[in-house]
PDB file of C-alpha atoms in Angstrom:
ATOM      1  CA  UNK A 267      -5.958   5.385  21.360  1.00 53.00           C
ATOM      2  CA  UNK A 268      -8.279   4.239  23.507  1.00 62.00           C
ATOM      3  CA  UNK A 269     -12.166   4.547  22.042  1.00 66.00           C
ATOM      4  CA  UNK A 270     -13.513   5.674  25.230  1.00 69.00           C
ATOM      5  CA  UNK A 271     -10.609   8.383  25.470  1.00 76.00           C
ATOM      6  CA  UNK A 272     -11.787   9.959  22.510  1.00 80.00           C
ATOM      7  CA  UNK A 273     -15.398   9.901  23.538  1.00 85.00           C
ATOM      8  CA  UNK A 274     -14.419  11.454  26.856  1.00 86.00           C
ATOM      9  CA  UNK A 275     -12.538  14.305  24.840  1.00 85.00           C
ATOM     10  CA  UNK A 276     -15.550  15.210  22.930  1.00 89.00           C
ATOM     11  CA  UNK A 277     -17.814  15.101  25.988  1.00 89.00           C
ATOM     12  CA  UNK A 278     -15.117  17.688  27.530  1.00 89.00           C
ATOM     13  CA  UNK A 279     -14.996  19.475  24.151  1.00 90.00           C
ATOM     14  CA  UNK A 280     -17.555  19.124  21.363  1.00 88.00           C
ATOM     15  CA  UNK A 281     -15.255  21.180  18.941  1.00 91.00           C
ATOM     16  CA  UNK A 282     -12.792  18.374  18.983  1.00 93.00           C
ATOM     17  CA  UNK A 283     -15.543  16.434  17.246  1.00 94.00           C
ATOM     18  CA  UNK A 284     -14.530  17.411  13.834  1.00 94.00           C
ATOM     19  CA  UNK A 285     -11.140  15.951  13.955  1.00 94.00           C
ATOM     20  CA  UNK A 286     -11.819  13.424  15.751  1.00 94.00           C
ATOM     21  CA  UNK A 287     -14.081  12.346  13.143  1.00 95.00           C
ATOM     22  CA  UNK A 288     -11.480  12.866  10.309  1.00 95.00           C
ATOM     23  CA  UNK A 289      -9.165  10.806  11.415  1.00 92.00           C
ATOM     24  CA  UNK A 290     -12.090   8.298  12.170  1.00 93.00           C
ATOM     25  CA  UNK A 291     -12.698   8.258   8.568  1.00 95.00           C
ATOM     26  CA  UNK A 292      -8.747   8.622   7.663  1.00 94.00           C
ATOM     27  CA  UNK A 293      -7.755   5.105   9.237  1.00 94.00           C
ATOM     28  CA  UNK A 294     -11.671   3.515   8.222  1.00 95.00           C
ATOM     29  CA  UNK A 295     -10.737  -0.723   7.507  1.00 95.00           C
ATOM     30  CA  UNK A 296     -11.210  -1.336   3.932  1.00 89.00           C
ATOM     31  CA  UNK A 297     -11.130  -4.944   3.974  1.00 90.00           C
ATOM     32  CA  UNK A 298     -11.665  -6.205   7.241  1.00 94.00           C
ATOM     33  CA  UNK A 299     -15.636  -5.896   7.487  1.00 95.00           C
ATOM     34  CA  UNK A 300     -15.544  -6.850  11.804  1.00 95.00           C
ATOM     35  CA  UNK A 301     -13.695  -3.700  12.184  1.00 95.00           C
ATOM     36  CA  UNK A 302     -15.974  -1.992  10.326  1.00 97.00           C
ATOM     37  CA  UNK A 303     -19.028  -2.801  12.561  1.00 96.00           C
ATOM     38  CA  UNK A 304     -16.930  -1.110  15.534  1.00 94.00           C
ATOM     39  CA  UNK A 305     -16.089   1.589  13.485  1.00 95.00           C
ATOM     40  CA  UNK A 306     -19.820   2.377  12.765  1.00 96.00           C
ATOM     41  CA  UNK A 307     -20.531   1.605  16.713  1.00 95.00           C
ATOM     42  CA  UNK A 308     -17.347   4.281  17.497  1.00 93.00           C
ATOM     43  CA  UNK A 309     -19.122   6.896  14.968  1.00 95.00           C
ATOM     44  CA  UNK A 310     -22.477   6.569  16.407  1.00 96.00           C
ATOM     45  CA  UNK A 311     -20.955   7.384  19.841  1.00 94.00           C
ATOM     46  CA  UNK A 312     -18.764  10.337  18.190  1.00 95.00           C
ATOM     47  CA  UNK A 313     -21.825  12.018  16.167  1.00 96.00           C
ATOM     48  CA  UNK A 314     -24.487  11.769  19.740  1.00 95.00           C
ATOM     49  CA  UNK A 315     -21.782  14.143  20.960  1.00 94.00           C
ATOM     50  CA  UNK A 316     -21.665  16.676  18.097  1.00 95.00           C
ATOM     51  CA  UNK A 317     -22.948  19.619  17.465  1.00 95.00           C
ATOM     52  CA  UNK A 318     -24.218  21.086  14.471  1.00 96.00           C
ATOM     53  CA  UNK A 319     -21.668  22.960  13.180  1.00 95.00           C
ATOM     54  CA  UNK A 320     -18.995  20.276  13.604  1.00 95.00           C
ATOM     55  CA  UNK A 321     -21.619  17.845  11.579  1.00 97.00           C
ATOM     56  CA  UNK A 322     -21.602  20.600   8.712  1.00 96.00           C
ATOM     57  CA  UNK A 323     -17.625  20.345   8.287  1.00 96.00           C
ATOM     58  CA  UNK A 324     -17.164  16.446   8.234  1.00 97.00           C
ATOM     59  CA  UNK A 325     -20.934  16.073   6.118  1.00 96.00           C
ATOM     60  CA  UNK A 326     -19.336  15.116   2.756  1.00 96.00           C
ATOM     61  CA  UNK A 327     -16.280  12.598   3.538  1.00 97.00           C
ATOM     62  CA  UNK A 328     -18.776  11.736   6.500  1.00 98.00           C
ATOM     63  CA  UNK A 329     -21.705  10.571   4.059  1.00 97.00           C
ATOM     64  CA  UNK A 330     -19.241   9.327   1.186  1.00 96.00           C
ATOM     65  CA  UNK A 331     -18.110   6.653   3.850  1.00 97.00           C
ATOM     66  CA  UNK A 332     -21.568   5.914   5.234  1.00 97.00           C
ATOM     67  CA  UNK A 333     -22.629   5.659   1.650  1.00 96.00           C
ATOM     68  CA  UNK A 334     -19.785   2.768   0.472  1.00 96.00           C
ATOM     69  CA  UNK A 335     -20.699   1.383   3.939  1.00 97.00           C
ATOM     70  CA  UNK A 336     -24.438   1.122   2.674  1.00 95.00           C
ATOM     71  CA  UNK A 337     -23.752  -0.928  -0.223  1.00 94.00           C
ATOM     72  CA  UNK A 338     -21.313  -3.303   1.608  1.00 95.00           C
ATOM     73  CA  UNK A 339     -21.838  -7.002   0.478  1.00 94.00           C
ATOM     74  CA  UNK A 340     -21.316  -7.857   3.782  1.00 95.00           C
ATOM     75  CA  UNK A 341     -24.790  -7.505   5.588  1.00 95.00           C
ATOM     76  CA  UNK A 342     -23.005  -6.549   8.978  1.00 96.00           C
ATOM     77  CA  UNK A 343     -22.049  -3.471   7.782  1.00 97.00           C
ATOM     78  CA  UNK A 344     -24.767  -2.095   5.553  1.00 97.00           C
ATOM     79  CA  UNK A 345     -26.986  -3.575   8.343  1.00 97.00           C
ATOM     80  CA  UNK A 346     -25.275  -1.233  11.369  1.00 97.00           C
ATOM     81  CA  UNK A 347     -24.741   1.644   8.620  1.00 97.00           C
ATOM     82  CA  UNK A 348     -28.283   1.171   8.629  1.00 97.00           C
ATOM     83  CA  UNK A 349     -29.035   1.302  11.890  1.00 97.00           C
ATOM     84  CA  UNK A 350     -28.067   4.701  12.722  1.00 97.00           C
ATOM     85  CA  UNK A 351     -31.251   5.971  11.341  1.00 96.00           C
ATOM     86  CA  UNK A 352     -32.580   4.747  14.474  1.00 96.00           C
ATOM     87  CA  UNK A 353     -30.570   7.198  16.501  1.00 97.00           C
ATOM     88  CA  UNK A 354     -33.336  10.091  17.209  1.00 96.00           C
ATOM     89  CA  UNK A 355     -30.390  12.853  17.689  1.00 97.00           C
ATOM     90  CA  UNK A 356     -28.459  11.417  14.384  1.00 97.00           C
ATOM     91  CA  UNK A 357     -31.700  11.681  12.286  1.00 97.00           C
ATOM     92  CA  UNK A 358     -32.092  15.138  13.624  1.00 97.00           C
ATOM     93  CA  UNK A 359     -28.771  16.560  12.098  1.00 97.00           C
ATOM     94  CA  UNK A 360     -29.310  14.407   8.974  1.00 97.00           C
ATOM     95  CA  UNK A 361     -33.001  16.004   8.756  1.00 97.00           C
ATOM     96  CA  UNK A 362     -31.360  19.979   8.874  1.00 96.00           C
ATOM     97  CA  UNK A 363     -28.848  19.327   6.008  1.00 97.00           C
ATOM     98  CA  UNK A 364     -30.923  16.998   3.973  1.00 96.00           C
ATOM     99  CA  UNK A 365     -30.202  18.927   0.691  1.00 96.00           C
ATOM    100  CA  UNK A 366     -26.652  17.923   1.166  1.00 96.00           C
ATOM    101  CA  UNK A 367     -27.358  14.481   2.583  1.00 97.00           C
ATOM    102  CA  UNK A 368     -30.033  13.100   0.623  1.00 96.00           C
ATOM    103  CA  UNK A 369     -28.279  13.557  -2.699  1.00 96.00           C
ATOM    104  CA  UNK A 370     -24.969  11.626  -1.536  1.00 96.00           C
ATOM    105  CA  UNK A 371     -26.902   8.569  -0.087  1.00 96.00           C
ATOM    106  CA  UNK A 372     -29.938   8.370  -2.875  1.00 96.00           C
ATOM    107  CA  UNK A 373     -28.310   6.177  -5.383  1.00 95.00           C
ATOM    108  CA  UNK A 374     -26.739   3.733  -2.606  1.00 95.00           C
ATOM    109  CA  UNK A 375     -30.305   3.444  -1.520  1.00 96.00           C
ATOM    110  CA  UNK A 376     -31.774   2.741  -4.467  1.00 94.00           C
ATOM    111  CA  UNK A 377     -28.791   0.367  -5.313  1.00 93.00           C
ATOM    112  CA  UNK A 378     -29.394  -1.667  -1.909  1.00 94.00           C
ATOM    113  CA  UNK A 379     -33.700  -1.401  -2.364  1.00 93.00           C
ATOM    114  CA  UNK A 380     -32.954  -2.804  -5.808  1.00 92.00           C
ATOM    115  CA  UNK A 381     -30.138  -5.836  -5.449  1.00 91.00           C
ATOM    116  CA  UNK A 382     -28.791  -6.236  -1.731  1.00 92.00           C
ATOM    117  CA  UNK A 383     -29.143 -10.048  -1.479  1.00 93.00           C
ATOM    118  CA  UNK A 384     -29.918  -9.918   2.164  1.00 95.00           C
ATOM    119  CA  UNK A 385     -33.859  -9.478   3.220  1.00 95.00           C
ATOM    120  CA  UNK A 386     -33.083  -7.381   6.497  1.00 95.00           C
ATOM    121  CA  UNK A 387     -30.421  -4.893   4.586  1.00 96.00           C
ATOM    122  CA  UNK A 388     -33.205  -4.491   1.881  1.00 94.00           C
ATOM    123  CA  UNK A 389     -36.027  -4.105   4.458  1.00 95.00           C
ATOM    124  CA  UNK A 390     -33.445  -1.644   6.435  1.00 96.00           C
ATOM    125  CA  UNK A 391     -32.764   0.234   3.269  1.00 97.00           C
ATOM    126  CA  UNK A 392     -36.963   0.631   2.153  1.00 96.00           C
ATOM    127  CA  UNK A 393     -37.473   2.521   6.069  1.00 97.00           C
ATOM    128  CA  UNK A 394     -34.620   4.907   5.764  1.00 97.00           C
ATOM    129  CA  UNK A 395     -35.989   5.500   1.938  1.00 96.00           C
ATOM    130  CA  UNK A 396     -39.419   6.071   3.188  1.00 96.00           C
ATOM    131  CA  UNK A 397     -38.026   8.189   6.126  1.00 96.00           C
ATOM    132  CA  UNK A 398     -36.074  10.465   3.418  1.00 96.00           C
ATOM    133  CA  UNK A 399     -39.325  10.693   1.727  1.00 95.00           C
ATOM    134  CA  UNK A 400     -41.601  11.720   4.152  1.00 95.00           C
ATOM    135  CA  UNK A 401     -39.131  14.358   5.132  1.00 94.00           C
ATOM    136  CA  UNK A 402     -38.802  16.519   2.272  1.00 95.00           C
ATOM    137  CA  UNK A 403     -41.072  14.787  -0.648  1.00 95.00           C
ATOM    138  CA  UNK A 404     -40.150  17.452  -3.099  1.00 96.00           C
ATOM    139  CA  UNK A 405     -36.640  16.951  -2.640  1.00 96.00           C
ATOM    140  CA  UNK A 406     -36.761  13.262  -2.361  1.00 96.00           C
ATOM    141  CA  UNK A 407     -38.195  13.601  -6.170  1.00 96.00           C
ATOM    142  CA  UNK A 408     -35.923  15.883  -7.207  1.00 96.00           C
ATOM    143  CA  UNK A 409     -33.236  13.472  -6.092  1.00 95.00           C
ATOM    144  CA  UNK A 410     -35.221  10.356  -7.997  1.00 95.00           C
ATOM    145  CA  UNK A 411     -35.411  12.618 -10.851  1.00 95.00           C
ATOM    146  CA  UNK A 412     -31.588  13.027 -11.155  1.00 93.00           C
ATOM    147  CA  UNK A 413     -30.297   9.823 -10.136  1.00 91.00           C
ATOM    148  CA  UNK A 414     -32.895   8.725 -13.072  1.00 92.00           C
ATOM    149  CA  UNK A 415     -31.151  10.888 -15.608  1.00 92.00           C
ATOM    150  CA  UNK A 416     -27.818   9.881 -14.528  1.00 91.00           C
ATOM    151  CA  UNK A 417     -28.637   6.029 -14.942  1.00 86.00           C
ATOM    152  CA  UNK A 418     -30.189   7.178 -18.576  1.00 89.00           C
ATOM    153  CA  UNK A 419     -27.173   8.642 -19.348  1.00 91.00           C
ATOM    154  CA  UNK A 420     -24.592   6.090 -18.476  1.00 89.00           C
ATOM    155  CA  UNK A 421     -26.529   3.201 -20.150  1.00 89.00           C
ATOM    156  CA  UNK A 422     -26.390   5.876 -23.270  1.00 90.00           C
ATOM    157  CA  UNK A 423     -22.338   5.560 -22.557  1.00 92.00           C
ATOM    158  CA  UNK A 424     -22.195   1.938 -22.332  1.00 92.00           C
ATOM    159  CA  UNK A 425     -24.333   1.683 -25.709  1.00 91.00           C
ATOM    160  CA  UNK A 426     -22.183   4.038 -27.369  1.00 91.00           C
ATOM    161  CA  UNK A 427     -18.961   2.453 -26.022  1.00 92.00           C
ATOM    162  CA  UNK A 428     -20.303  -1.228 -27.235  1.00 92.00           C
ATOM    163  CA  UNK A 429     -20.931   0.895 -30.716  1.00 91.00           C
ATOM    164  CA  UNK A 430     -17.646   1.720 -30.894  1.00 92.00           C
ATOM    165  CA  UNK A 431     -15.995  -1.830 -30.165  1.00 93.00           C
ATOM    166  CA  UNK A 432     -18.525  -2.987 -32.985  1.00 91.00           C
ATOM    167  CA  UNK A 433     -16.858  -0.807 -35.433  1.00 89.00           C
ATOM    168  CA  UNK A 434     -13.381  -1.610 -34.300  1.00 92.00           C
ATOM    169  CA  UNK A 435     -13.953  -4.756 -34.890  1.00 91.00           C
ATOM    170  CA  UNK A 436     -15.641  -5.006 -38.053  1.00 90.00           C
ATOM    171  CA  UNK A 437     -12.939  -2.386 -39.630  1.00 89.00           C
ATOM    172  CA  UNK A 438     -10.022  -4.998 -37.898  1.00 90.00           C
ATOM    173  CA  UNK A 439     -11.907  -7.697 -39.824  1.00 90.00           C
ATOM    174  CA  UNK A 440     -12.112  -5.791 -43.097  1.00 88.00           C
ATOM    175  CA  UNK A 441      -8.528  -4.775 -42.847  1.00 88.00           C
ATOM    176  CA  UNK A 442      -7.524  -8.871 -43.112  1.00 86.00           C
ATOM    177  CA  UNK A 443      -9.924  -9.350 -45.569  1.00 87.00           C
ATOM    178  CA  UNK A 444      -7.777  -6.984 -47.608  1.00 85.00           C
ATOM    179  CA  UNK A 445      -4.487  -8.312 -46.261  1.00 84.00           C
ATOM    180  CA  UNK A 446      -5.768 -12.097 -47.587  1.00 74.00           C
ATOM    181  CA  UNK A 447      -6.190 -13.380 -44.420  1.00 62.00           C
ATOM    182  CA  UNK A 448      -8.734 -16.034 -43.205  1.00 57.00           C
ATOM    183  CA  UNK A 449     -12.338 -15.743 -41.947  1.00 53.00           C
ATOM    184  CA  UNK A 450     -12.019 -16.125 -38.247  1.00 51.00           C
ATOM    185  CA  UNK A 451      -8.407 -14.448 -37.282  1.00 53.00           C
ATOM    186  CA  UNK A 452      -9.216 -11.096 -36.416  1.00 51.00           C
ATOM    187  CA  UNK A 453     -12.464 -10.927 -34.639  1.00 49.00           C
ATOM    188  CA  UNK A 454     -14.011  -9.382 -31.041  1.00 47.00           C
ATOM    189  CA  UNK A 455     -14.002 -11.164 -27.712  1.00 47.00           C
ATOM    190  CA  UNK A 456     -11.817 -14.150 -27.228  1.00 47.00           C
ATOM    191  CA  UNK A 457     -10.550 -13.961 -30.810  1.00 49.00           C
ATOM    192  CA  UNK A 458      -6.949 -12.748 -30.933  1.00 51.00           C
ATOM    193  CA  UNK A 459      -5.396 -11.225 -34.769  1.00 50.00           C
ATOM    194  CA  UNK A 460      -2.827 -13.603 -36.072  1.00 51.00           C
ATOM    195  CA  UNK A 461      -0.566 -11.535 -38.809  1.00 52.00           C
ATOM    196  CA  UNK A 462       0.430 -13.504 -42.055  1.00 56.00           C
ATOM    197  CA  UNK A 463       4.117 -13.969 -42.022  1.00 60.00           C
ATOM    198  CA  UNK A 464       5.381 -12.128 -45.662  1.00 65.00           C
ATOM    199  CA  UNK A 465       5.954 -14.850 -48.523  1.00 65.00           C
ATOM    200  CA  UNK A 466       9.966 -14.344 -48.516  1.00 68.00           C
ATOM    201  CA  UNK A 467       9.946 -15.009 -44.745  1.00 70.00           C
ATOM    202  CA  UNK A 468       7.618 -17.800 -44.671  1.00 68.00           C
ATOM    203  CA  UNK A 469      10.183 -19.191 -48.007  1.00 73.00           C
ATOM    204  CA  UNK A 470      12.995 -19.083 -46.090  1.00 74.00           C
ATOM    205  CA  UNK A 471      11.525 -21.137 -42.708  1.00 74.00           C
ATOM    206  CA  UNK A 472      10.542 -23.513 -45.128  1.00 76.00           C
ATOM    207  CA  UNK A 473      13.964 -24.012 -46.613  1.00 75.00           C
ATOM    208  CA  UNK A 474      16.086 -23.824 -43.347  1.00 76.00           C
ATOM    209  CA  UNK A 475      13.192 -26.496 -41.830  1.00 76.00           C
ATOM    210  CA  UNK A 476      13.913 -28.535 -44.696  1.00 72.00           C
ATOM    211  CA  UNK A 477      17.889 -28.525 -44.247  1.00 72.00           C
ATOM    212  CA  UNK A 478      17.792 -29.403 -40.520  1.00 66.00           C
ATOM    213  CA  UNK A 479      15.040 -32.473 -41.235  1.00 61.00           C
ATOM    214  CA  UNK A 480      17.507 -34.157 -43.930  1.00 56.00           C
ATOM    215  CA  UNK A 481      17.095 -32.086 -46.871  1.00 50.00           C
ATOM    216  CA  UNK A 482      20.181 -32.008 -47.109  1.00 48.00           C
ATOM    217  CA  UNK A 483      23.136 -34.261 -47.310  1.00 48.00           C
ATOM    218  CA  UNK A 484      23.633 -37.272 -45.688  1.00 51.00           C
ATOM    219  CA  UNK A 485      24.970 -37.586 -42.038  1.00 52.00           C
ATOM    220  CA  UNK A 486      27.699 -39.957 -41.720  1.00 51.00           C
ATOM    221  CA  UNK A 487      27.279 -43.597 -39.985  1.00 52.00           C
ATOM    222  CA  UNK A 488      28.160 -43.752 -36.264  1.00 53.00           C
ATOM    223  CA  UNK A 489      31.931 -44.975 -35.856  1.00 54.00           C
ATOM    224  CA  UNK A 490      31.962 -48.467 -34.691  1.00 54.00           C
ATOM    225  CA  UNK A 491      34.709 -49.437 -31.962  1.00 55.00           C
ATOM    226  CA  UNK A 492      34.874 -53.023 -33.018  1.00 56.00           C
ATOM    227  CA  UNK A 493      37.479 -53.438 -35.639  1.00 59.00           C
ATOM    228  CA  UNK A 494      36.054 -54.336 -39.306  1.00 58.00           C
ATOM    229  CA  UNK A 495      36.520 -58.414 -38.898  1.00 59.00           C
ATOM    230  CA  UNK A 496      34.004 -58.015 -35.868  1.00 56.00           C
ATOM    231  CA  UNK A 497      31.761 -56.296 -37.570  1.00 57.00           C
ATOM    232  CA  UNK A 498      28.122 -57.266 -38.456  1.00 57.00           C
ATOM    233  CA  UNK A 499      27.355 -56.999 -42.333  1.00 55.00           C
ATOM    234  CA  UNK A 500      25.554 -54.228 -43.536  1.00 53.00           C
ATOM    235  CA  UNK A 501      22.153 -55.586 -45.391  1.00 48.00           C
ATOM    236  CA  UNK A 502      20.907 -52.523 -46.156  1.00 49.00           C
ATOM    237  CA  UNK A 503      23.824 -51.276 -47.990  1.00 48.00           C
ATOM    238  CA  UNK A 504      24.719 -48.917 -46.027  1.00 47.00           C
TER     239      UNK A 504
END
């Protein structure tokens, strides 16, 4: 449908706002980042026209989008995400449900002031942080305070996970140890574990290699269509 169609419904309607926004978000490009920039132009169109209530209904798979869109790698689209915070009326319904808004877009922002690669993205991000922060200080460190814990606590999973691969890997190692293997076949990373064959098996290859490389008895001379006057001697006895 025709953008402008759906902008002219809203303007006739502003209840229609809500799902026209949902199905915004339900058909949102995931890997075509061009379409994404007209997407973000579309929404800021869309939310000018909405009213508060219909903002409070789409907030969460509203923000969960915006947030992804943050953290794009592609500086287009974190960089018009971005720019919405320009939009007086937009900032206006993000400032009366910041306790449901700040928490949802925190970590992107500290993700983006922290490692976006591109110098207007990060300068982008630092004014919608400071924004956040002058709007509600006491939530905005309530927010830090959390998404602080929550980064203690993963790298307290990741250390305990890497504990547990150390000990899978040194009881793997003592298990061939007791099973006679050699230093070096079971180990972590790149290493792969290479199982000893039992002795009767590895017996029998050895036999059955030694029968097909002449082991055993002698295969018979090639037959010779020359008759035996035309023959060449044999000098080897043969």
């Amino acid at each position: 449908m025709n953008p402008l169609l759906l902008i002219a419904f809203v303007e006739k309607d502003p209840k229609l706002a809500e799902p026209v926004l949902l199905q915004l978000l339900k058909f949102w490009p995931l890997t075509n980042s061009q379409k994404e920039v007209l997407f973000l132009g579309e929404l800021e169109e869309i939310l000018e026209l909405t009213q508060p209530a219909e903002f409070q209904r789409v907030l969460v798979p509203l923000f969960r989008q915006l947030a992804r869109c943050l953290t794009s790698a592609h500086f287009q689209v974190a960089e018009r995400s971005l720019f919405l915070w320009n939009n007086e009326y937009i900032v206006s319904l993000v400032a009366q449900f910041r306790h449901d808004v700040l928490p949802m877009l925190f970590g992107p922002l500290q993700e983006n002031a922290a490692n976006h690669w591109n110098p207007a993205v990060h300068g982008l991000t630092l004014n919608v942080r400071k924004m956040f922060q002058e709007l509600d200080d006491q939530l905005f460190e309530e927010c830090r305070q959390h998404w602080e814990d929550e980064q203690q606590q993963q790298r307290a999973r990741d250390d305990a996970r890497q504990r547990q691969w150390g000990d899978v890997a040194r009881e793997a190692t003592k298990a061939a140890a007791a099973r006679g293997m050699p230093n070096g076949a079971v180990g972590s990373g790149s290493e792969t574990y290479t199982p000893l064959l039992p002795p009767e098996t590895l017996s029998l290859r050895r036999a059955e290699r030694g029968r097909a490389g002449g082991g055993g008895e002698r295969r018979a001379a090639p037959h010779s269509p020359l008759p035996p006057s035309q023959r060449r001697p044999n000098i080897d006895g043969e």
